[in-house]
Coordinates of C-alpha atoms in Angstrom, one line a residue:
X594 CA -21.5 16.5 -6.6
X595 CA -18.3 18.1 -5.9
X596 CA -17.6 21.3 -4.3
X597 CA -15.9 24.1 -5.7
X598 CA -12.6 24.6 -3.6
X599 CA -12.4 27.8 -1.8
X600 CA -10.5 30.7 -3.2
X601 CA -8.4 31.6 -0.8
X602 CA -4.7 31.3 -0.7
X603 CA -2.5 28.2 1.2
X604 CA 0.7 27.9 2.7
X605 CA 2.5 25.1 4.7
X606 CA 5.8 23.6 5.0
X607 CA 7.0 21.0 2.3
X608 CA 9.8 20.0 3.6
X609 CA 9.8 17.9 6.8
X610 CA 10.9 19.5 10.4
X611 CA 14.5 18.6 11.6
X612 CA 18.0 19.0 10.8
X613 CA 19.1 20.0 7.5
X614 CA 20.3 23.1 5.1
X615 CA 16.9 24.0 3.4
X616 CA 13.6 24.2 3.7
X617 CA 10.7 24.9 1.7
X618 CA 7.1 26.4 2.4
X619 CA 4.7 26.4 -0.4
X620 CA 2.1 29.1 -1.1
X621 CA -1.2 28.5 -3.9
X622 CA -3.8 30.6 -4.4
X623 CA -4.6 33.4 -6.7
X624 CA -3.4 36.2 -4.2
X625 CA 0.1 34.3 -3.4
X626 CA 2.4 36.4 -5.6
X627 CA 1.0 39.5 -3.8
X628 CA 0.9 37.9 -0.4
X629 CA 4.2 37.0 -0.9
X630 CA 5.6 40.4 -2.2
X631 CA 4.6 42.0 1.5
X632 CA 6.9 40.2 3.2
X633 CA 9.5 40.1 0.6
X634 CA 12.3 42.6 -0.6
X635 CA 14.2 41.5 -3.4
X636 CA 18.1 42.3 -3.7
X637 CA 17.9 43.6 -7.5
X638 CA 14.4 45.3 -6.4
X639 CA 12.5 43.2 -8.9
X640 CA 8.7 42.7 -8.5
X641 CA 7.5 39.4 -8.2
X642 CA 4.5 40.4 -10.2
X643 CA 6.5 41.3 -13.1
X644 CA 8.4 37.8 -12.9
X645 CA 7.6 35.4 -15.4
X646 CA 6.7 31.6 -14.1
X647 CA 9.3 29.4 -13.6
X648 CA 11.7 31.9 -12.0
X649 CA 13.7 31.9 -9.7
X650 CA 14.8 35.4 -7.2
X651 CA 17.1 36.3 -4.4
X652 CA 16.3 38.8 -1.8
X653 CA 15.0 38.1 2.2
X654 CA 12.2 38.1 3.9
X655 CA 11.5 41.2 6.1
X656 CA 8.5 41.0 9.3
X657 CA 6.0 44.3 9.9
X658 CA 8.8 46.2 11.4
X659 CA 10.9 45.7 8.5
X660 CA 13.2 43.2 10.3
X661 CA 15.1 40.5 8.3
X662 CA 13.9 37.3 9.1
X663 CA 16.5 35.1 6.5
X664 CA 17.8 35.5 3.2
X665 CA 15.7 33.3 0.9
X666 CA 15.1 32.1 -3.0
X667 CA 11.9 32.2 -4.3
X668 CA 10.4 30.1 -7.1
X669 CA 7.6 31.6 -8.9
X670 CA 4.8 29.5 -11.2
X671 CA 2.1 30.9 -12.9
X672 CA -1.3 29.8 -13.6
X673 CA -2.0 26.9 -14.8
X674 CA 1.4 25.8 -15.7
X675 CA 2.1 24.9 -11.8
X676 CA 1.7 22.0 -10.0
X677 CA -1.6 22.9 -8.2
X678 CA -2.8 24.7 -11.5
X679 CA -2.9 28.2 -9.9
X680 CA -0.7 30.8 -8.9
X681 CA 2.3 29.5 -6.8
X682 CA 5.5 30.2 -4.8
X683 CA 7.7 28.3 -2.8
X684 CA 10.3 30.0 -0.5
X685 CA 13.3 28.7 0.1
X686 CA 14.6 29.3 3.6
X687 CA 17.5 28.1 6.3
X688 CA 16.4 25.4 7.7
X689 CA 15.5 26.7 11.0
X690 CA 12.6 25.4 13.2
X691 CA 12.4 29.1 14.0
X692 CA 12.4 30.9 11.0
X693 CA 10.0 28.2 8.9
X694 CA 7.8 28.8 12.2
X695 CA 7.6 33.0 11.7
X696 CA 7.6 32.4 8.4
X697 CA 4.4 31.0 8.0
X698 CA 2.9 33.1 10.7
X699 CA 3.9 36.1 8.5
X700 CA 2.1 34.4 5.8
X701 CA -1.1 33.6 7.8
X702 CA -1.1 37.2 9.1
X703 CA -0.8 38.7 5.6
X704 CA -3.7 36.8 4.2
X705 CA -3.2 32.9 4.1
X706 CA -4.5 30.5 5.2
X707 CA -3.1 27.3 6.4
X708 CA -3.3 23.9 4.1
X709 CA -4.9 21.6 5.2
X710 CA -3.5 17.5 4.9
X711 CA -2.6 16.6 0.6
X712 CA -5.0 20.1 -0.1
X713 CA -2.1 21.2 -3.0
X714 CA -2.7 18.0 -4.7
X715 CA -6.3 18.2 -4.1
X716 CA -6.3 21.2 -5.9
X717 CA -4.3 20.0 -8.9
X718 CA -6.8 17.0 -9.1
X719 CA -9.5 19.8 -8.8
X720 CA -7.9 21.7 -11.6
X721 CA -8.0 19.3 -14.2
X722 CA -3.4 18.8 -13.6
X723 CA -4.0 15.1 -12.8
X724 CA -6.8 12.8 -12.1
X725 CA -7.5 11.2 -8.9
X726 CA -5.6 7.9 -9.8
X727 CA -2.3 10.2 -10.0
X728 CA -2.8 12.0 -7.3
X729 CA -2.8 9.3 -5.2
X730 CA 0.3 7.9 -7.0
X731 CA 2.0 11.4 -5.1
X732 CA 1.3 9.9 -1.7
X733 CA 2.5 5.9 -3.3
X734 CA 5.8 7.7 -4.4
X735 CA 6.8 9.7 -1.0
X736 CA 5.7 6.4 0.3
X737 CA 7.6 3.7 -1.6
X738 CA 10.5 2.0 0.4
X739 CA 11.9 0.2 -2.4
X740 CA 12.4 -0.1 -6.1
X741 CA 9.5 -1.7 -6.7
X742 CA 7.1 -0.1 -4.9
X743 CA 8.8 3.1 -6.6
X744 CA 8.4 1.9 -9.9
X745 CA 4.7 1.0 -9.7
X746 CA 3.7 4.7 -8.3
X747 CA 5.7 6.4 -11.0
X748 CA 4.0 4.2 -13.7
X749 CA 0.4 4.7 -12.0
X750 CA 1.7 8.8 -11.5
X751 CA 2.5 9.1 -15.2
X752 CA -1.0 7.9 -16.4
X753 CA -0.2 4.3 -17.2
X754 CA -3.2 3.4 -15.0
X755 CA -5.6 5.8 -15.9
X756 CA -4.6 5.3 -19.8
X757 CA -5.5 2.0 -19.2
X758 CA -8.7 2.6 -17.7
X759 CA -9.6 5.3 -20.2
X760 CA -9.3 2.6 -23.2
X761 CA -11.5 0.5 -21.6
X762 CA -14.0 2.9 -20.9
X763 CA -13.9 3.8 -24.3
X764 CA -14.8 0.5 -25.5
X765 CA -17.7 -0.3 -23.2
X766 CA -18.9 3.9 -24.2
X767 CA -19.1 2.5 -28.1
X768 CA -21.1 -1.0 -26.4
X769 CA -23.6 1.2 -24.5
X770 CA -23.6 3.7 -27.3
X771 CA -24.3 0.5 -29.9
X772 CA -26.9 -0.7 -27.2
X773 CA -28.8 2.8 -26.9
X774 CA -29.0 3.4 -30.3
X775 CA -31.4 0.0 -31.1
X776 CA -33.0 1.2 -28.1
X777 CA -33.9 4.3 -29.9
X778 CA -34.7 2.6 -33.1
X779 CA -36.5 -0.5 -31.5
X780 CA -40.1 0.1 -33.3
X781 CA -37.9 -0.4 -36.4
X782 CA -36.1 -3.7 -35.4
X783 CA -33.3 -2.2 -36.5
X784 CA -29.4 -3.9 -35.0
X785 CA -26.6 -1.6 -35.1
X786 CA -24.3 -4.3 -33.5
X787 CA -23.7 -8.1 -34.2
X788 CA -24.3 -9.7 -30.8
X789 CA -21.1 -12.1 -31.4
X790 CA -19.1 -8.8 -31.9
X791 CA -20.6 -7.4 -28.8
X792 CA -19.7 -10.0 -26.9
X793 CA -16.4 -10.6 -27.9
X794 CA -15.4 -7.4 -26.7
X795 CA -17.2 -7.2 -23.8
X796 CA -15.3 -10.6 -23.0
X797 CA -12.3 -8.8 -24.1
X798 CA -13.0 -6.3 -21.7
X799 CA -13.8 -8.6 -19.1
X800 CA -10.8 -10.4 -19.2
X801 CA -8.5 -7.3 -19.3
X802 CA -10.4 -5.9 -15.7
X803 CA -9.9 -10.0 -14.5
X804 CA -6.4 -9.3 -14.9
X805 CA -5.9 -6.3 -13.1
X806 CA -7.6 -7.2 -10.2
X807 CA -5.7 -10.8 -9.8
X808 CA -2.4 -8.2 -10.2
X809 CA -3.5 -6.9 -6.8
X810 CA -2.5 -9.6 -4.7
X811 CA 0.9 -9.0 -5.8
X812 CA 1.4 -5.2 -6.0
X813 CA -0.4 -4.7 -2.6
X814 CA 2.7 -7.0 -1.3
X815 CA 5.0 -5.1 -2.9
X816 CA 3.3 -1.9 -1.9
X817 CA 2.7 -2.8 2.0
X818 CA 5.3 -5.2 2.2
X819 CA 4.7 -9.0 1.7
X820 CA 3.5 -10.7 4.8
X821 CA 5.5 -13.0 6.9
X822 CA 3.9 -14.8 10.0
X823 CA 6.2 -16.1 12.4
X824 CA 4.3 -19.1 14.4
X825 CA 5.1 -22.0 16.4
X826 CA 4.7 -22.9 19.7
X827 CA 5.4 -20.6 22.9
X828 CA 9.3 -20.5 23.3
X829 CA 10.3 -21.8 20.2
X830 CA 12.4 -18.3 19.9
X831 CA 9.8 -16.2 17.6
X832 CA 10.4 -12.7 19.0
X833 CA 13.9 -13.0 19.6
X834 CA 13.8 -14.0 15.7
X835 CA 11.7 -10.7 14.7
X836 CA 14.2 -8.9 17.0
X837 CA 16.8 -10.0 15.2
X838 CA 15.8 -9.9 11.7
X839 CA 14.7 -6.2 12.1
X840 CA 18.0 -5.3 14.2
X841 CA 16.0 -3.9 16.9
X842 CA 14.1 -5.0 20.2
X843 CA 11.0 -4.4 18.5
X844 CA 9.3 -7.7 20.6
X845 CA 9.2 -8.7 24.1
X846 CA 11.7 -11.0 24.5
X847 CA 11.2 -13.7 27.8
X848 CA 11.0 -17.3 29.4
X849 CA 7.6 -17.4 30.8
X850 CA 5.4 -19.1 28.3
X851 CA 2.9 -16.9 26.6
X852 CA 4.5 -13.7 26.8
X853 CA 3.7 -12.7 23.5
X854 CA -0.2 -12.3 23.5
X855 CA -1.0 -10.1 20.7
X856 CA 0.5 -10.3 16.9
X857 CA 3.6 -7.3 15.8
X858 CA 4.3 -6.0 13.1
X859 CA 7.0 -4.1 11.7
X860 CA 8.4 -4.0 7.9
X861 CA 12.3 -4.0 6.7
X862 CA 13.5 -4.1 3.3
X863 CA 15.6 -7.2 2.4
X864 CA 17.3 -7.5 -1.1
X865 CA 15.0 -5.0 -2.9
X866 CA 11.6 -6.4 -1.5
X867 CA 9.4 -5.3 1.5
X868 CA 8.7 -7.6 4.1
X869 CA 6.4 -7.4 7.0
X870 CA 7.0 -9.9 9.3
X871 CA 4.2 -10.8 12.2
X872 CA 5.3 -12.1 15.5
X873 CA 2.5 -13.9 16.6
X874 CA 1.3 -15.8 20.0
X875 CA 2.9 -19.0 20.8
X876 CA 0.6 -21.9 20.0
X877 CA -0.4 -23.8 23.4
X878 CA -3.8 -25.3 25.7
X879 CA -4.6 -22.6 27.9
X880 CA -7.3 -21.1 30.2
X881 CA -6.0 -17.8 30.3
X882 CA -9.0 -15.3 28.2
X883 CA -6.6 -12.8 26.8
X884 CA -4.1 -16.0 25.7
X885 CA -6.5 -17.7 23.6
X886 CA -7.5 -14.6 22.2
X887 CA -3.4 -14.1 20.7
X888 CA -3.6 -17.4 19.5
X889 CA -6.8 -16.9 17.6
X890 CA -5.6 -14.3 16.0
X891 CA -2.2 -16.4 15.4
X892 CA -4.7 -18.6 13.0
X893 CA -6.1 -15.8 11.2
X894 CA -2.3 -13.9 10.7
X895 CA -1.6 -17.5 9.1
X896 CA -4.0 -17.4 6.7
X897 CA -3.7 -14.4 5.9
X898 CA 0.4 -14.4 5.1
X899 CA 1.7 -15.2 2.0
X900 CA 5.2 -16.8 4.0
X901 CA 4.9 -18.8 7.0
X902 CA 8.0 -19.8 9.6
X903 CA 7.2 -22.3 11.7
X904 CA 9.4 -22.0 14.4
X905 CA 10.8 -25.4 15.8
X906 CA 12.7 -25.6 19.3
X907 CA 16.0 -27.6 18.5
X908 CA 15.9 -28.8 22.2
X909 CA 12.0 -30.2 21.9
X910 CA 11.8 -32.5 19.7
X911 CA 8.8 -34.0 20.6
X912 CA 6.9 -31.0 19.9
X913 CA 8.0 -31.0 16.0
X914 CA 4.9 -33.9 15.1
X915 CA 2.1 -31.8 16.6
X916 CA 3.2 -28.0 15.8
X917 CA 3.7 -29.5 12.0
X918 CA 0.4 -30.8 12.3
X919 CA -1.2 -27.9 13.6
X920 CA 0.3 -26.0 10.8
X921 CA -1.0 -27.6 8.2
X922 CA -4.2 -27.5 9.7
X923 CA -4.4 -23.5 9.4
X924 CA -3.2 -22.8 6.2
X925 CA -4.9 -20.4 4.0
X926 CA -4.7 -20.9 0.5
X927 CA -2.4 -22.8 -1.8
X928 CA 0.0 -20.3 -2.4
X929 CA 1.5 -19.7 0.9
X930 CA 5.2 -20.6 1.1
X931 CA 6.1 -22.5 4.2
X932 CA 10.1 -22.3 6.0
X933 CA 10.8 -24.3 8.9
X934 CA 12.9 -23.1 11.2
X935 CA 14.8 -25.0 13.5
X936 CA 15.9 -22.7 16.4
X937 CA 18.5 -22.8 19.3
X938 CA 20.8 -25.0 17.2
X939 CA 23.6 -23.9 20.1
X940 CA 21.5 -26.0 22.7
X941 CA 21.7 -29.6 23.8
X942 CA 18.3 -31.2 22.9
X943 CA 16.1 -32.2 25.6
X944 CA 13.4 -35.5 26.8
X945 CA 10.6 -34.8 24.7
X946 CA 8.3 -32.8 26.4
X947 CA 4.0 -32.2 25.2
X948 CA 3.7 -29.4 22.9
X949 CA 0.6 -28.5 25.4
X950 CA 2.7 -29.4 28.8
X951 CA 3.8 -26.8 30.8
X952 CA 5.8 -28.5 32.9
X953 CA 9.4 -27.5 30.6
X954 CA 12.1 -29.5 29.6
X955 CA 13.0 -32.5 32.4
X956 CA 16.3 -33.5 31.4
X957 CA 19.4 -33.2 29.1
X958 CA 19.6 -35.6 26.4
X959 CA 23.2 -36.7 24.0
X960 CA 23.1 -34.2 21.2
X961 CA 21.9 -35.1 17.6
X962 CA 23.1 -34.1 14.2
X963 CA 21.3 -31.5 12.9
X964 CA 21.2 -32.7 9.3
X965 CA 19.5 -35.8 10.5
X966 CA 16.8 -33.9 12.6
X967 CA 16.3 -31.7 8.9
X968 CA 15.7 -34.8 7.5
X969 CA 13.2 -36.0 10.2
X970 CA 11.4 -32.8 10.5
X971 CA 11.1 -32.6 6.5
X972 CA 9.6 -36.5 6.7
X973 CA 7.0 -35.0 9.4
X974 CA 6.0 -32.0 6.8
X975 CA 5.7 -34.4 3.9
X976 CA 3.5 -36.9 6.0
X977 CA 1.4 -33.6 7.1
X978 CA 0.5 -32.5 3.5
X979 CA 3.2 -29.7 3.5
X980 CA 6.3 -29.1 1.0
X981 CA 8.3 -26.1 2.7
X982 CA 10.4 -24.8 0.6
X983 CA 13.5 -24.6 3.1
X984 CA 14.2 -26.4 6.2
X985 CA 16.6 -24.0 8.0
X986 CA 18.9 -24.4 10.8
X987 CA 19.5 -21.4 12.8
X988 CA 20.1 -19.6 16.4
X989 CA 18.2 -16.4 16.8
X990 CA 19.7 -15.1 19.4
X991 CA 23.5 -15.7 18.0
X992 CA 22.3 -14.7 14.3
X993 CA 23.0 -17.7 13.2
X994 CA 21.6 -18.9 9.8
X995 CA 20.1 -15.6 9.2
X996 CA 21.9 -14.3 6.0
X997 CA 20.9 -17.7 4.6
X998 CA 17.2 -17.1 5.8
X999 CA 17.0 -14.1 3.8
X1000 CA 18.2 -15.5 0.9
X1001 CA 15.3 -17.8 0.7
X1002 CA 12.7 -15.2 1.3
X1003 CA 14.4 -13.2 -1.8
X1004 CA 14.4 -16.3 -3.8
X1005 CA 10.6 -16.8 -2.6
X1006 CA 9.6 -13.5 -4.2
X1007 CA 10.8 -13.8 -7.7
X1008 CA 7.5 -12.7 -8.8
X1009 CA 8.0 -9.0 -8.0
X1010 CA 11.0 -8.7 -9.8
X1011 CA 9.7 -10.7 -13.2
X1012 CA 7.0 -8.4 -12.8
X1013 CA 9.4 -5.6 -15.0
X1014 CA 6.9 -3.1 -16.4
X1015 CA 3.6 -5.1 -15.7
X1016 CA 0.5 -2.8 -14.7
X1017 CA -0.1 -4.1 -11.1
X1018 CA -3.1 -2.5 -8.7
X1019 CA -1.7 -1.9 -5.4
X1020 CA -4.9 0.5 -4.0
X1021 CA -7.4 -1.3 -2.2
X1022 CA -10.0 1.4 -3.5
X1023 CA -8.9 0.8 -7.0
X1024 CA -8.3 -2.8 -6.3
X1025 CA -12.6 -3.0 -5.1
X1026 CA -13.7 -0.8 -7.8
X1027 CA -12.1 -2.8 -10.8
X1028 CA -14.2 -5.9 -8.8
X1029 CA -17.2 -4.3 -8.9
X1030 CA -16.8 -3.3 -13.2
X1031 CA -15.8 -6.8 -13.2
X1032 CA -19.0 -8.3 -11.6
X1033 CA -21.0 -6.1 -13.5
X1034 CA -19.9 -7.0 -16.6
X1035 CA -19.6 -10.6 -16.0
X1036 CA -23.6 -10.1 -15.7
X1037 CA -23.7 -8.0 -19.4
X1038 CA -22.3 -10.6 -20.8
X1039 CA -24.5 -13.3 -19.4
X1040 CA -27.5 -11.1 -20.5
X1041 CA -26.0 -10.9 -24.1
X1042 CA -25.5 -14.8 -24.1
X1043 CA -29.2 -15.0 -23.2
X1044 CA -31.1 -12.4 -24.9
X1045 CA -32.0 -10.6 -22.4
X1046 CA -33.6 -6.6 -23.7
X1047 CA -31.2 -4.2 -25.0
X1048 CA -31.9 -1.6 -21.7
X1049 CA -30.8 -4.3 -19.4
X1050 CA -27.2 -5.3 -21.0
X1051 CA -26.5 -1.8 -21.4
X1052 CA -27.5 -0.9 -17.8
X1053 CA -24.6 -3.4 -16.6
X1054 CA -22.6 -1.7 -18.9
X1055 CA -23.6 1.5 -17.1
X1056 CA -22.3 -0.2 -13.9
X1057 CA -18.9 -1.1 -14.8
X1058 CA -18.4 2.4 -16.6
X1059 CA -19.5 3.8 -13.2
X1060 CA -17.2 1.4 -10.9
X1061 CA -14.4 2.5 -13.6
X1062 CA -15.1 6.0 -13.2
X1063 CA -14.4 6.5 -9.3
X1064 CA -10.9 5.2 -10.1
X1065 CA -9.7 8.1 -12.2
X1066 CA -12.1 10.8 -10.1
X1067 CA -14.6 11.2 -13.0
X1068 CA -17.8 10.2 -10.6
X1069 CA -16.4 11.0 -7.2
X1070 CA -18.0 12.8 -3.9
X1071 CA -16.4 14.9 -1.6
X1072 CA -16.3 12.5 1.4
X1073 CA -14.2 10.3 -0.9
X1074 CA -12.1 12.8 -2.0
X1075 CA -12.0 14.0 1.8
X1076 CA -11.2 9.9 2.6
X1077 CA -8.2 10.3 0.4
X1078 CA -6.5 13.1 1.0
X1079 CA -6.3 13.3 4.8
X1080 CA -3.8 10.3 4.5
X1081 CA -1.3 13.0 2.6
X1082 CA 1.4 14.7 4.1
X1083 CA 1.2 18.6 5.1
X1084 CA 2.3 20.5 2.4
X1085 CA 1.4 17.7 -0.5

């Protein structure tokens, strides 16, 4: 069961710390008009308990011995048309370090207390102002990082989600309710519902959930940013690639083989779309413990990414066979796009050396033309099972063949912006919830098909509407509530 919030009255910042011309501190409670009048002294002498929500005053903000700390505007909102659903004011203040600071010590000392992480929007969910499927939309939306990600909290922040949900919930309430009833009436024999109906919109149902949770894949990408691993063999050039996609020495950039033992990460927006890109361990035979431990985790960062570069050395030819190989040999599933990059185009190619040989490049070798080494490397991915949908020439570390790189990882994701105004899941705890309604009815509907007892089909039926529930914050707990809103923000 969930607890009753406390009483008392909160106040924290809600605006973030640095340079600026404004900032904001927030105070809910049912004492934060009068904790607020001690410290305050409007210029027209009006009382804030006399002021009307949605109101705005001028006057400045005095300490205990009557000293002005800053001339502020206050915004009042009255129970319970605020955002938390009780009384609230927010100050707003120069945007001093200094005066935010003894600010919200005056606060404190004149009776509040300090909010803990997302507690404002915990108490709006608490208050009936949103359920718990918007309130984490607040967090989505400070969050989002591009248009997309942006559009899908507002949607899920205005109720489209939870509307959603509630219609289905309403339809499987009327297939229990159907189901209970003959369970009350059973001496009688008596069938309030034809099973074919039942069925058909428990398959209805069933189909509707289906779809949601196969829109995960897709708005988690667009929420977290879609995963790109960058793999090949050790000096092929990968973290000098990362560092110059992201415009920053985010990777350890050097000539000794193996240098790269653990996978990055780091995200960067590119055309509209979020992309996290993965510099992983460089592919190699070795003895070394914490070596092989990179490259086993280079295997599972494959599988896991929805784009893989394969990273090609211009000047190694004889490695392109075998890393191609190996590549295809890790995939994950069938939707992963595959570019192939070849690298340090400004070099000479060298005498084939092992991909697994240590020994470096021997000796220089005439240059080839570039086109025809595509052309051989895209014969190698055909004969290997793969159909990469580019085969790039570039130079990492001149920026070479970059712009045309991005291109194709735009063009890749054409999916997020057909999407339009599709409902797509992008929480992981929405995302296993819908999974669970989903297996459960899948089992209602298996029981209907083989007339199984009344109790049991509707008990599945309980289950989904249960799984459903959690969602919106209808059946919910206080350690998941707890969970959930120490990811927010102070002040949200």
């Amino acid at each position: 069961m969930l607890q009753d919030h406390n009483n008392s009255t909160i106040c924290a910042p809600a605006t973030a710390s640095g340079s600026g011309a404004i900032s904001i501190v927030r105070v809910s409670g049912q004492e934060a008009i009068e904790i607020v009048s001690k410290i305050f002294v409007s210029a027209k002498g009006r009382s804030l308990a006399d002021m009307k929500g949605y109101t705005m005053c001028y006057g400045t903000i005095v300490g205990p011995d009557a000293q002005v700390l800053d001339d502020v505007v206050l915004g009042v909102y009255r129970s319970p048309e605020s955002y938390t659903g009780e009384d609230m004011v927010e100050i707003s203040s120069h945007a001093s370090p200094y005066i935010v600071s003894e600010l919200l010590d005056l606060l404190v000392e004149s009776g509040c207390s300090f909010a803990s992480s997302g507690e404002f929007t915990k108490r709006a969910f608490l208050n009936g102002k949103m359920d718990l499927a918007q309130a984490e939309a607040v967090a989505d939306v400070i969050a989002s990082e591009t248009e997309a990600s942006h559009r899908i909290a507002m949607q899920q922040l205005k109720g489209g989600f939870s509307e959603e949900l509630a219609k289905m919930r309403r339809q499987l309430l009327h297939l229990v309710s159907l189901m209970e009833l003959e369970l009350d009436f059973s001496e009688e024999e008596v069938e309030f519902a034809d099973r074919a109906e039942l069925k058909n919109l428990l398959d209805i149902t069933t189909s509707h959930i289906s779809e949601l949770v196969s829109s995960f894949k897709l708005g988690n990408a667009i929420k977290n940013g879609v995963p790109v691993a960058i793999v090949g063999a050790t000096n092929t050039g990968k973290s000098t690639l990362l560092n110059a996609l992201l415009g920053e020495d985010r990777a350890i950039v050097s000539s000794i083989a193996g240098t790269t033992r653990d996978t990055i990460e780091d995200t960067m927006n590119v055309g509209g779309i979020l992309f996290r890109f993965i510099d992983t361990a460089g592919i190699r035979r070795t003895l070394e413990t914490i070596e092989i431990a990179g490259i086993e985790r280079t295997y599972f960062k494959i599988k896991q990414a929805a784009i893989v570069m394969l990273v090609l050395d211009y000047t190694r030819q004889g490695d392109f066979e075998e890393s191609i190989k190996n590549l295809s040999n890790n995939l994950g599933d069938n939707d992963q796009k595959i570019v192939i990059l070849l690298n340090k185009i400004d070099e000479k190619p060298l005498v084939a050396t092992n991909l697994f040989d240590d020994r470096g490049p021997q000796a220089a070798a005439p240059e080839e033309n570039i086109a025809s080494v595509c052309e051989t490397i895209s014969n190698l991915a055909t004969a290997a099972g793969l159909a990469p949908i580019a085969i790039l020439p570039i130079c990492a570390k001149n920026l070479t063949g970059l712009e045309e790189l991005r291109a194709v990882l735009v063009s890749s994701q054409s999916n997020m912006s057909s999407a339009g105004g599709a409902l797509l899941v992008s929480n992981r705890r929405h995302f296993t919830a819908l999974k669970e309604a989903y297996e459960a009815l899948l089992k209602a509907s298996v029981a209907l098909t083989e007339n199984r007892p009344g109790d049991l089909v509707a008990q599945d039926i309980r289950d989904a509407l249960y799984s459903l529930g959690t969602i919106v914050g209808e059946i919910s707990t206080d350690e998941v509530l707890e969970n959930i809103f120490k990811s927010f923000c102070i002040g949200k």
